[in-house]
Amino acid sequence: MLLALTRRVGATFLCGVLIQLTAVVGELGEPGHDRPGIRLVGGFVSAAVKPRLALVGDQYNHDEPSHPRIEALLPELGIVAEWVPTTEITDATDFTVYDGIWVVPGGPYRAQQGVHRAIRFARESKVPFLGTCGGFFSAVLEYAQNVLELPEVAELGDDLEPIEHLILPSACSTDTEHRVRLSLRSGSRLSTIYGQEVEVDELLQCQDGIVQEFMDAAAQGEVRFCAWDPTGSPRAAEIGDHPFFVGCLFQPELSSTADSVHPILAAFLTVVRDAAEKQAVESAAGAATNSGAAR
């Protein structure tokens, strides 16, 4: 009955909902448990969980204006955000403790391969992923290198020198309100997030780019472009068969407040919360099963 109840609740379980389990006394959150905020009280499990979100990037790199905005915004939205510096990411880095991964602006990053490891984990493990600004290009490069094995990125390491010949000159605006009209691919997740719109105006301070021939080659698999600027340059990409995998050159965090969250960021955090709540249910069910077995 317990397993049936757990399956029925699944990812739709909402914070604050109480699930009747067996008469278990104890508290998840004590040593040995890594899901703070879940308590067993009188045989009930409270899933008042604060999702944990990895901020992959180099804190305050290049004086990024988005970094302090992100740091201030997420706690107001009930999200526990933790910086994961790119130079500290190895193959042994444990991203399973996070409910989502956000590759934040700040490219060139100090360790591009660290960024790729985080993106690869999110892509392969179906962990909610958002990449903004440099996170967009990094998502394209990671897929091109690790899946498509394009020769242009075969030698790409922690710095961008091997692909400098592919990078177009950057054109940045000092106007923090600089908006660009973007065309969205009809039927894409991004278009759905915008309410099926096929054109939107977005904050796009830097018109960075990679040569079109490479971008065309990089879009031959699961990663598909879903937004273009007036010149036809790709400005967002997504994976359809994934809980949430979106990269965009524009920065939804810059136009978000706790009272008015950008649609992309709101959609991402909804999936992150769902992942946290699902994990909370599974952890509680496992604890109850173990407690019953101990009796």
PDB file of C-alpha atoms in Angstrom:
ATOM      1  CA  MET A   1       0.000   0.000   0.000  1.00  0.00           C
ATOM      2  CA  LEU A   2       2.870   2.339   0.821  1.00  0.00           C
ATOM      3  CA  LEU A   3       4.493   1.794  -2.569  1.00  0.00           C
ATOM      4  CA  ALA A   4       1.191   2.298  -4.363  1.00  0.00           C
ATOM      5  CA  LEU A   5       0.660   5.560  -2.502  1.00  0.00           C
ATOM      6  CA  THR A   6       4.165   6.726  -3.367  1.00  0.00           C
ATOM      7  CA  ARG A   7       3.648   5.983  -7.069  1.00  0.00           C
ATOM      8  CA  ARG A   8       0.291   7.741  -7.066  1.00  0.00           C
ATOM      9  CA  VAL A   9       1.712  10.894  -5.543  1.00  0.00           C
ATOM     10  CA  GLY A  10       4.840  10.896  -7.748  1.00  0.00           C
ATOM     11  CA  ALA A  11       6.090  14.171  -9.096  1.00  0.00           C
ATOM     12  CA  THR A  12       2.785  15.942  -8.493  1.00  0.00           C
ATOM     13  CA  PHE A  13       3.301  15.873  -4.741  1.00  0.00           C
ATOM     14  CA  LEU A  14       3.148  19.447  -3.479  1.00  0.00           C
ATOM     15  CA  CYS A  15       5.106  21.076  -0.670  1.00  0.00           C
ATOM     16  CA  GLY A  16       3.197  20.970   2.577  1.00  0.00           C
ATOM     17  CA  VAL A  17       1.130  17.897   1.692  1.00  0.00           C
ATOM     18  CA  LEU A  18       1.140  15.301   4.484  1.00  0.00           C
ATOM     19  CA  ILE A  19       1.359  11.635   3.551  1.00  0.00           C
ATOM     20  CA  GLN A  20       0.187   9.010   6.037  1.00  0.00           C
ATOM     21  CA  LEU A  21       2.868   6.408   6.478  1.00  0.00           C
ATOM     22  CA  THR A  22       3.513   3.880   9.212  1.00  0.00           C
ATOM     23  CA  ALA A  23       3.901   4.960  12.833  1.00  0.00           C
ATOM     24  CA  VAL A  24       7.456   6.134  12.484  1.00  0.00           C
ATOM     25  CA  VAL A  25       9.211   8.242  15.069  1.00  0.00           C
ATOM     26  CA  GLY A  26      12.299  10.105  13.988  1.00  0.00           C
ATOM     27  CA  GLU A  27      13.424  12.971  11.877  1.00  0.00           C
ATOM     28  CA  LEU A  28      14.944  13.106   8.417  1.00  0.00           C
ATOM     29  CA  GLY A  29      17.486  15.823   8.579  1.00  0.00           C
ATOM     30  CA  GLU A  30      19.421  14.195  11.413  1.00  0.00           C
ATOM     31  CA  PRO A  31      22.942  12.925  10.641  1.00  0.00           C
ATOM     32  CA  GLY A  32      22.812  10.450   7.798  1.00  0.00           C
ATOM     33  CA  HIS A  33      20.035  12.269   5.909  1.00  0.00           C
ATOM     34  CA  ASP A  34      20.754  14.830   3.208  1.00  0.00           C
ATOM     35  CA  ARG A  35      17.257  16.216   2.606  1.00  0.00           C
ATOM     36  CA  PRO A  36      16.806  19.050   5.111  1.00  0.00           C
ATOM     37  CA  GLY A  37      13.268  20.130   5.877  1.00  0.00           C
ATOM     38  CA  ILE A  38      11.624  16.681   5.823  1.00  0.00           C
ATOM     39  CA  ARG A  39      10.306  15.605   9.205  1.00  0.00           C
ATOM     40  CA  LEU A  40       8.494  12.541  10.431  1.00  0.00           C
ATOM     41  CA  VAL A  41       5.921  13.655  12.982  1.00  0.00           C
ATOM     42  CA  GLY A  42       3.416  11.262  14.532  1.00  0.00           C
ATOM     43  CA  GLY A  43       3.538   8.921  11.572  1.00  0.00           C
ATOM     44  CA  PHE A  44       3.256  11.662   8.950  1.00  0.00           C
ATOM     45  CA  VAL A  45       5.854  13.020   6.557  1.00  0.00           C
ATOM     46  CA  SER A  46       6.005  16.767   5.962  1.00  0.00           C
ATOM     47  CA  ALA A  47       7.581  17.594   2.613  1.00  0.00           C
ATOM     48  CA  ALA A  48       8.335  21.239   3.336  1.00  0.00           C
ATOM     49  CA  VAL A  49      11.409  20.920   1.164  1.00  0.00           C
ATOM     50  CA  LYS A  50      13.627  23.697  -0.084  1.00  0.00           C
ATOM     51  CA  PRO A  51      15.043  22.612  -3.442  1.00  0.00           C
ATOM     52  CA  ARG A  52      18.811  22.698  -3.864  1.00  0.00           C
ATOM     53  CA  LEU A  53      20.109  24.325  -7.024  1.00  0.00           C
ATOM     54  CA  ALA A  54      23.708  24.198  -8.270  1.00  0.00           C
ATOM     55  CA  LEU A  55      24.956  27.500  -9.692  1.00  0.00           C
ATOM     56  CA  VAL A  56      27.710  26.357 -12.025  1.00  0.00           C
ATOM     57  CA  GLY A  57      30.034  29.232 -12.801  1.00  0.00           C
ATOM     58  CA  ASP A  58      32.743  31.461 -11.402  1.00  0.00           C
ATOM     59  CA  GLN A  59      31.226  33.744  -8.789  1.00  0.00           C
ATOM     60  CA  TYR A  60      31.454  37.435  -9.830  1.00  0.00           C
ATOM     61  CA  ASN A  61      33.630  36.537 -12.833  1.00  0.00           C
ATOM     62  CA  HIS A  62      33.880  39.487 -15.244  1.00  0.00           C
ATOM     63  CA  ASP A  63      31.753  41.518 -12.765  1.00  0.00           C
ATOM     64  CA  GLU A  64      28.665  39.797 -14.119  1.00  0.00           C
ATOM     65  CA  PRO A  65      25.589  41.854 -13.115  1.00  0.00           C
ATOM     66  CA  SER A  66      23.461  38.720 -13.080  1.00  0.00           C
ATOM     67  CA  HIS A  67      25.346  37.028 -10.234  1.00  0.00           C
ATOM     68  CA  PRO A  68      24.196  39.253  -7.355  1.00  0.00           C
ATOM     69  CA  ARG A  69      20.719  39.331  -8.878  1.00  0.00           C
ATOM     70  CA  ILE A  70      20.556  35.528  -8.865  1.00  0.00           C
ATOM     71  CA  GLU A  71      21.935  35.307  -5.338  1.00  0.00           C
ATOM     72  CA  ALA A  72      19.301  37.714  -4.031  1.00  0.00           C
ATOM     73  CA  LEU A  73      16.379  36.306  -6.007  1.00  0.00           C
ATOM     74  CA  LEU A  74      16.557  32.571  -5.392  1.00  0.00           C
ATOM     75  CA  PRO A  75      16.256  32.623  -1.555  1.00  0.00           C
ATOM     76  CA  GLU A  76      13.177  34.813  -1.917  1.00  0.00           C
ATOM     77  CA  LEU A  77      11.690  32.064  -4.087  1.00  0.00           C
ATOM     78  CA  GLY A  78      12.458  29.358  -1.532  1.00  0.00           C
ATOM     79  CA  ILE A  79      15.457  27.923  -3.385  1.00  0.00           C
ATOM     80  CA  VAL A  80      18.735  26.947  -1.717  1.00  0.00           C
ATOM     81  CA  ALA A  81      21.409  27.990  -4.212  1.00  0.00           C
ATOM     82  CA  GLU A  82      25.002  26.798  -3.954  1.00  0.00           C
ATOM     83  CA  TRP A  83      27.921  27.927  -6.097  1.00  0.00           C
ATOM     84  CA  VAL A  84      29.884  25.165  -7.808  1.00  0.00           C
ATOM     85  CA  PRO A  85      33.091  26.737  -9.198  1.00  0.00           C
ATOM     86  CA  THR A  86      34.060  25.452 -12.624  1.00  0.00           C
ATOM     87  CA  THR A  87      37.642  24.763 -11.523  1.00  0.00           C
ATOM     88  CA  GLU A  88      36.430  22.391  -8.794  1.00  0.00           C
ATOM     89  CA  ILE A  89      34.265  20.180 -11.011  1.00  0.00           C
ATOM     90  CA  THR A  90      35.792  16.789 -11.746  1.00  0.00           C
ATOM     91  CA  ASP A  91      34.418  13.455 -12.900  1.00  0.00           C
ATOM     92  CA  ALA A  92      33.933  12.639  -9.210  1.00  0.00           C
ATOM     93  CA  THR A  93      31.799  15.707  -8.438  1.00  0.00           C
ATOM     94  CA  ASP A  94      28.483  14.576  -6.942  1.00  0.00           C
ATOM     95  CA  PHE A  95      25.642  16.454  -8.608  1.00  0.00           C
ATOM     96  CA  THR A  96      23.033  13.987  -7.310  1.00  0.00           C
ATOM     97  CA  VAL A  97      22.581  16.161  -4.207  1.00  0.00           C
ATOM     98  CA  TYR A  98      21.044  18.902  -6.369  1.00  0.00           C
ATOM     99  CA  ASP A  99      17.531  19.160  -7.771  1.00  0.00           C
ATOM    100  CA  GLY A 100      18.645  21.288 -10.706  1.00  0.00           C
ATOM    101  CA  ILE A 101      21.698  22.772 -12.415  1.00  0.00           C
ATOM    102  CA  TRP A 102      21.976  26.347 -13.660  1.00  0.00           C
ATOM    103  CA  VAL A 103      25.040  27.299 -15.711  1.00  0.00           C
ATOM    104  CA  VAL A 104      25.055  31.012 -15.071  1.00  0.00           C
ATOM    105  CA  PRO A 105      26.566  33.822 -17.170  1.00  0.00           C
ATOM    106  CA  GLY A 106      30.289  34.484 -16.935  1.00  0.00           C
ATOM    107  CA  GLY A 107      32.050  33.095 -19.981  1.00  0.00           C
ATOM    108  CA  PRO A 108      34.797  32.549 -20.763  1.00  0.00           C
ATOM    109  CA  TYR A 109      34.697  30.302 -17.726  1.00  0.00           C
ATOM    110  CA  ARG A 110      37.844  29.445 -15.801  1.00  0.00           C
ATOM    111  CA  ALA A 111      37.410  25.757 -16.636  1.00  0.00           C
ATOM    112  CA  GLN A 112      35.223  25.024 -19.661  1.00  0.00           C
ATOM    113  CA  GLN A 113      35.481  21.269 -19.156  1.00  0.00           C
ATOM    114  CA  GLY A 114      34.120  21.688 -15.639  1.00  0.00           C
ATOM    115  CA  VAL A 115      31.072  23.333 -17.188  1.00  0.00           C
ATOM    116  CA  HIS A 116      30.791  20.482 -19.691  1.00  0.00           C
ATOM    117  CA  ARG A 117      30.838  17.878 -16.922  1.00  0.00           C
ATOM    118  CA  ALA A 118      27.938  19.605 -15.173  1.00  0.00           C
ATOM    119  CA  ILE A 119      25.936  19.908 -18.400  1.00  0.00           C
ATOM    120  CA  ARG A 120      26.624  16.309 -19.366  1.00  0.00           C
ATOM    121  CA  PHE A 121      25.382  15.108 -15.987  1.00  0.00           C
ATOM    122  CA  ALA A 122      22.178  17.149 -16.328  1.00  0.00           C
ATOM    123  CA  ARG A 123      21.634  15.949 -19.895  1.00  0.00           C
ATOM    124  CA  GLU A 124      22.257  12.265 -19.263  1.00  0.00           C
ATOM    125  CA  SER A 125      20.652  12.044 -15.805  1.00  0.00           C
ATOM    126  CA  LYS A 126      17.558  14.035 -16.775  1.00  0.00           C
ATOM    127  CA  VAL A 127      18.254  16.668 -14.107  1.00  0.00           C
ATOM    128  CA  PRO A 128      16.551  20.033 -14.766  1.00  0.00           C
ATOM    129  CA  PHE A 129      19.013  22.308 -16.566  1.00  0.00           C
ATOM    130  CA  LEU A 130      19.088  25.982 -17.432  1.00  0.00           C
ATOM    131  CA  GLY A 131      21.972  27.750 -19.137  1.00  0.00           C
ATOM    132  CA  THR A 132      21.918  31.520 -19.602  1.00  0.00           C
ATOM    133  CA  CYS A 133      24.298  33.669 -21.637  1.00  0.00           C
ATOM    134  CA  GLY A 134      27.548  31.627 -21.702  1.00  0.00           C
ATOM    135  CA  GLY A 135      25.532  28.649 -20.476  1.00  0.00           C
ATOM    136  CA  PHE A 136      23.728  28.584 -23.824  1.00  0.00           C
ATOM    137  CA  PHE A 137      26.892  28.242 -25.906  1.00  0.00           C
ATOM    138  CA  SER A 138      28.339  25.789 -23.388  1.00  0.00           C
ATOM    139  CA  ALA A 139      25.319  23.498 -23.813  1.00  0.00           C
ATOM    140  CA  VAL A 140      25.853  23.547 -27.584  1.00  0.00           C
ATOM    141  CA  LEU A 141      29.602  22.936 -27.261  1.00  0.00           C
ATOM    142  CA  GLU A 142      29.206  20.099 -24.739  1.00  0.00           C
ATOM    143  CA  TYR A 143      26.821  18.215 -27.014  1.00  0.00           C
ATOM    144  CA  ALA A 144      28.962  18.869 -30.081  1.00  0.00           C
ATOM    145  CA  GLN A 145      32.042  17.507 -28.301  1.00  0.00           C
ATOM    146  CA  ASN A 146      30.685  14.586 -26.277  1.00  0.00           C
ATOM    147  CA  VAL A 147      27.856  13.315 -28.466  1.00  0.00           C
ATOM    148  CA  LEU A 148      28.330  14.506 -32.030  1.00  0.00           C
ATOM    149  CA  GLU A 149      32.143  14.424 -31.707  1.00  0.00           C
ATOM    150  CA  LEU A 150      32.537  17.263 -34.177  1.00  0.00           C
ATOM    151  CA  PRO A 151      36.189  17.693 -35.192  1.00  0.00           C
ATOM    152  CA  GLU A 152      36.087  21.452 -34.589  1.00  0.00           C
ATOM    153  CA  VAL A 153      35.790  20.892 -30.827  1.00  0.00           C
ATOM    154  CA  ALA A 154      37.848  17.722 -30.473  1.00  0.00           C
ATOM    155  CA  GLU A 155      40.697  19.601 -28.757  1.00  0.00           C
ATOM    156  CA  LEU A 156      38.526  21.900 -26.637  1.00  0.00           C
ATOM    157  CA  GLY A 157      39.787  21.866 -23.053  1.00  0.00           C
ATOM    158  CA  ASP A 158      39.428  24.291 -20.165  1.00  0.00           C
ATOM    159  CA  ASP A 159      40.094  27.378 -22.277  1.00  0.00           C
ATOM    160  CA  LEU A 160      38.583  28.381 -25.589  1.00  0.00           C
ATOM    161  CA  GLU A 161      41.813  28.783 -27.539  1.00  0.00           C
ATOM    162  CA  PRO A 162      41.234  25.704 -29.744  1.00  0.00           C
ATOM    163  CA  ILE A 163      37.959  27.164 -31.021  1.00  0.00           C
ATOM    164  CA  GLU A 164      38.835  30.859 -31.135  1.00  0.00           C
ATOM    165  CA  HIS A 165      38.656  30.744 -34.934  1.00  0.00           C
ATOM    166  CA  LEU A 166      34.976  29.779 -34.645  1.00  0.00           C
ATOM    167  CA  ILE A 167      33.996  32.653 -32.341  1.00  0.00           C
ATOM    168  CA  LEU A 168      32.570  35.781 -33.955  1.00  0.00           C
ATOM    169  CA  PRO A 169      33.461  39.263 -32.674  1.00  0.00           C
ATOM    170  CA  SER A 170      31.245  40.212 -29.744  1.00  0.00           C
ATOM    171  CA  ALA A 171      28.959  43.232 -30.004  1.00  0.00           C
ATOM    172  CA  CYS A 172      27.732  44.304 -26.582  1.00  0.00           C
ATOM    173  CA  SER A 173      25.429  47.139 -25.578  1.00  0.00           C
ATOM    174  CA  THR A 174      25.927  49.201 -22.429  1.00  0.00           C
ATOM    175  CA  ASP A 175      22.156  49.562 -22.261  1.00  0.00           C
ATOM    176  CA  THR A 176      20.938  47.066 -19.659  1.00  0.00           C
ATOM    177  CA  GLU A 177      17.461  47.365 -21.169  1.00  0.00           C
ATOM    178  CA  HIS A 178      18.591  46.530 -24.701  1.00  0.00           C
ATOM    179  CA  ARG A 179      15.929  44.260 -26.186  1.00  0.00           C
ATOM    180  CA  VAL A 180      15.955  42.212 -29.369  1.00  0.00           C
ATOM    181  CA  ARG A 181      13.025  40.682 -31.221  1.00  0.00           C
ATOM    182  CA  LEU A 182      13.413  36.894 -31.313  1.00  0.00           C
ATOM    183  CA  SER A 183      11.600  34.366 -33.487  1.00  0.00           C
ATOM    184  CA  LEU A 184      10.615  31.151 -31.705  1.00  0.00           C
ATOM    185  CA  ARG A 185      10.217  27.704 -33.230  1.00  0.00           C
ATOM    186  CA  SER A 186       6.536  26.834 -33.237  1.00  0.00           C
ATOM    187  CA  GLY A 187       5.758  23.847 -31.036  1.00  0.00           C
ATOM    188  CA  SER A 188       8.993  24.135 -29.080  1.00  0.00           C
ATOM    189  CA  ARG A 189       9.134  24.035 -25.280  1.00  0.00           C
ATOM    190  CA  LEU A 190      10.263  27.657 -25.363  1.00  0.00           C
ATOM    191  CA  SER A 191       7.241  28.708 -27.386  1.00  0.00           C
ATOM    192  CA  THR A 192       5.011  26.821 -24.955  1.00  0.00           C
ATOM    193  CA  ILE A 193       6.590  28.632 -22.012  1.00  0.00           C
ATOM    194  CA  TYR A 194       5.694  31.922 -23.682  1.00  0.00           C
ATOM    195  CA  GLY A 195       2.096  30.837 -24.199  1.00  0.00           C
ATOM    196  CA  GLN A 196       2.593  29.563 -27.775  1.00  0.00           C
ATOM    197  CA  GLU A 197       4.044  32.896 -28.921  1.00  0.00           C
ATOM    198  CA  VAL A 198       6.321  32.769 -31.966  1.00  0.00           C
ATOM    199  CA  GLU A 199       7.904  36.203 -31.443  1.00  0.00           C
ATOM    200  CA  VAL A 200       9.137  37.796 -28.214  1.00  0.00           C
ATOM    201  CA  ASP A 201      11.342  40.699 -27.158  1.00  0.00           C
ATOM    202  CA  GLU A 202      14.177  39.782 -24.808  1.00  0.00           C
ATOM    203  CA  LEU A 203      17.058  41.468 -22.977  1.00  0.00           C
ATOM    204  CA  LEU A 204      20.136  40.676 -25.031  1.00  0.00           C
ATOM    205  CA  GLN A 205      23.109  42.795 -24.046  1.00  0.00           C
ATOM    206  CA  CYS A 206      25.764  40.816 -25.912  1.00  0.00           C
ATOM    207  CA  GLN A 207      25.381  39.557 -29.451  1.00  0.00           C
ATOM    208  CA  ASP A 208      28.014  36.859 -29.100  1.00  0.00           C
ATOM    209  CA  GLY A 209      28.150  34.184 -31.742  1.00  0.00           C
ATOM    210  CA  ILE A 210      29.834  31.159 -33.296  1.00  0.00           C
ATOM    211  CA  VAL A 211      30.183  30.726 -37.049  1.00  0.00           C
ATOM    212  CA  GLN A 212      26.979  29.509 -38.656  1.00  0.00           C
ATOM    213  CA  GLU A 213      28.511  26.427 -40.269  1.00  0.00           C
ATOM    214  CA  PHE A 214      29.457  25.039 -36.864  1.00  0.00           C
ATOM    215  CA  MET A 215      26.115  25.939 -35.299  1.00  0.00           C
ATOM    216  CA  ASP A 216      24.297  24.147 -38.124  1.00  0.00           C
ATOM    217  CA  ALA A 217      26.402  21.038 -37.572  1.00  0.00           C
ATOM    218  CA  ALA A 218      25.870  21.187 -33.805  1.00  0.00           C
ATOM    219  CA  ALA A 219      22.090  21.082 -34.222  1.00  0.00           C
ATOM    220  CA  GLN A 220      21.976  17.654 -35.870  1.00  0.00           C
ATOM    221  CA  GLY A 221      20.987  15.719 -32.742  1.00  0.00           C
ATOM    222  CA  GLU A 222      18.806  16.111 -29.646  1.00  0.00           C
ATOM    223  CA  VAL A 223      19.882  19.695 -28.991  1.00  0.00           C
ATOM    224  CA  ARG A 224      17.695  21.821 -31.243  1.00  0.00           C
ATOM    225  CA  PHE A 225      17.670  25.560 -31.683  1.00  0.00           C
ATOM    226  CA  CYS A 226      14.391  27.223 -30.788  1.00  0.00           C
ATOM    227  CA  ALA A 227      15.004  30.987 -30.977  1.00  0.00           C
ATOM    228  CA  TRP A 228      16.754  33.217 -33.512  1.00  0.00           C
ATOM    229  CA  ASP A 229      17.563  36.926 -33.661  1.00  0.00           C
ATOM    230  CA  PRO A 230      16.738  39.084 -36.723  1.00  0.00           C
ATOM    231  CA  THR A 231      20.023  38.062 -38.397  1.00  0.00           C
ATOM    232  CA  GLY A 232      19.107  34.386 -38.130  1.00  0.00           C
ATOM    233  CA  SER A 233      21.654  33.641 -35.409  1.00  0.00           C
ATOM    234  CA  PRO A 234      20.497  31.002 -32.867  1.00  0.00           C
ATOM    235  CA  ARG A 235      19.808  32.464 -29.428  1.00  0.00           C
ATOM    236  CA  ALA A 236      18.257  29.509 -27.567  1.00  0.00           C
ATOM    237  CA  ALA A 237      18.364  25.718 -27.659  1.00  0.00           C
ATOM    238  CA  GLU A 238      16.522  22.888 -25.939  1.00  0.00           C
ATOM    239  CA  ILE A 239      16.185  19.121 -25.649  1.00  0.00           C
ATOM    240  CA  GLY A 240      12.592  17.957 -26.032  1.00  0.00           C
ATOM    241  CA  ASP A 241      12.888  14.525 -24.387  1.00  0.00           C
ATOM    242  CA  HIS A 242      14.016  15.887 -21.026  1.00  0.00           C
ATOM    243  CA  PRO A 243      12.216  17.222 -17.927  1.00  0.00           C
ATOM    244  CA  PHE A 244      13.777  20.629 -18.618  1.00  0.00           C
ATOM    245  CA  PHE A 245      16.854  21.399 -20.699  1.00  0.00           C
ATOM    246  CA  VAL A 246      16.986  24.960 -22.027  1.00  0.00           C
ATOM    247  CA  GLY A 247      19.870  27.258 -22.873  1.00  0.00           C
ATOM    248  CA  CYS A 248      19.380  30.881 -23.914  1.00  0.00           C
ATOM    249  CA  LEU A 249      21.826  33.661 -24.729  1.00  0.00           C
ATOM    250  CA  PHE A 250      19.509  36.220 -23.151  1.00  0.00           C
ATOM    251  CA  GLN A 251      19.252  36.495 -19.374  1.00  0.00           C
ATOM    252  CA  PRO A 252      15.781  36.029 -17.837  1.00  0.00           C
ATOM    253  CA  GLU A 253      17.234  36.605 -14.372  1.00  0.00           C
ATOM    254  CA  LEU A 254      17.871  40.270 -15.158  1.00  0.00           C
ATOM    255  CA  SER A 255      14.176  40.970 -15.656  1.00  0.00           C
ATOM    256  CA  SER A 256      12.959  38.820 -12.744  1.00  0.00           C
ATOM    257  CA  THR A 257      11.857  39.838  -9.281  1.00  0.00           C
ATOM    258  CA  ALA A 258      10.331  37.767  -6.496  1.00  0.00           C
ATOM    259  CA  ASP A 259       6.934  39.194  -7.455  1.00  0.00           C
ATOM    260  CA  SER A 260       7.404  38.871 -11.200  1.00  0.00           C
ATOM    261  CA  VAL A 261       9.521  35.927 -12.301  1.00  0.00           C
ATOM    262  CA  HIS A 262      10.411  35.618 -15.983  1.00  0.00           C
ATOM    263  CA  PRO A 263       8.441  32.781 -17.651  1.00  0.00           C
ATOM    264  CA  ILE A 264      11.577  30.753 -18.470  1.00  0.00           C
ATOM    265  CA  LEU A 265      12.914  30.993 -14.941  1.00  0.00           C
ATOM    266  CA  ALA A 266       9.472  30.244 -13.483  1.00  0.00           C
ATOM    267  CA  ALA A 267       9.119  27.137 -15.670  1.00  0.00           C
ATOM    268  CA  PHE A 268      12.609  25.931 -14.747  1.00  0.00           C
ATOM    269  CA  LEU A 269      12.092  26.397 -11.004  1.00  0.00           C
ATOM    270  CA  THR A 270       8.734  24.615 -11.179  1.00  0.00           C
ATOM    271  CA  VAL A 271      10.453  21.516 -12.557  1.00  0.00           C
ATOM    272  CA  VAL A 272      13.243  21.873  -9.975  1.00  0.00           C
ATOM    273  CA  ARG A 273      10.639  21.936  -7.177  1.00  0.00           C
ATOM    274  CA  ASP A 274       8.924  18.898  -8.660  1.00  0.00           C
ATOM    275  CA  ALA A 275      12.246  17.033  -8.630  1.00  0.00           C
ATOM    276  CA  ALA A 276      12.859  17.992  -4.998  1.00  0.00           C
ATOM    277  CA  GLU A 277       9.383  16.918  -3.932  1.00  0.00           C
ATOM    278  CA  LYS A 278       9.658  13.589  -5.747  1.00  0.00           C
ATOM    279  CA  GLN A 279      12.968  12.936  -4.016  1.00  0.00           C
ATOM    280  CA  ALA A 280      11.412  13.865  -0.674  1.00  0.00           C
ATOM    281  CA  VAL A 281       8.663  11.284  -1.124  1.00  0.00           C
ATOM    282  CA  GLU A 282      11.140   8.603  -2.160  1.00  0.00           C
ATOM    283  CA  SER A 283      13.424   9.401   0.793  1.00  0.00           C
ATOM    284  CA  ALA A 284      10.507   9.318   3.225  1.00  0.00           C
ATOM    285  CA  ALA A 285       9.240   6.031   1.807  1.00  0.00           C
ATOM    286  CA  GLY A 286      12.704   4.515   2.092  1.00  0.00           C
ATOM    287  CA  ALA A 287      13.073   5.716   5.668  1.00  0.00           C
ATOM    288  CA  ALA A 288       9.705   4.273   6.615  1.00  0.00           C
ATOM    289  CA  THR A 289      10.563   0.937   4.966  1.00  0.00           C
ATOM    290  CA  ASN A 290      13.910   0.771   6.761  1.00  0.00           C
ATOM    291  CA  SER A 291      12.294   1.660  10.074  1.00  0.00           C
ATOM    292  CA  GLY A 292       9.699  -1.064   9.645  1.00  0.00           C
ATOM    293  CA  ALA A 293      12.372  -3.598   8.759  1.00  0.00           C
ATOM    294  CA  ALA A 294      14.356  -2.633  11.867  1.00  0.00           C
ATOM    295  CA  ARG A 295      11.382  -3.507  14.036  1.00  0.00           C
TER     296      ARG A 295
END
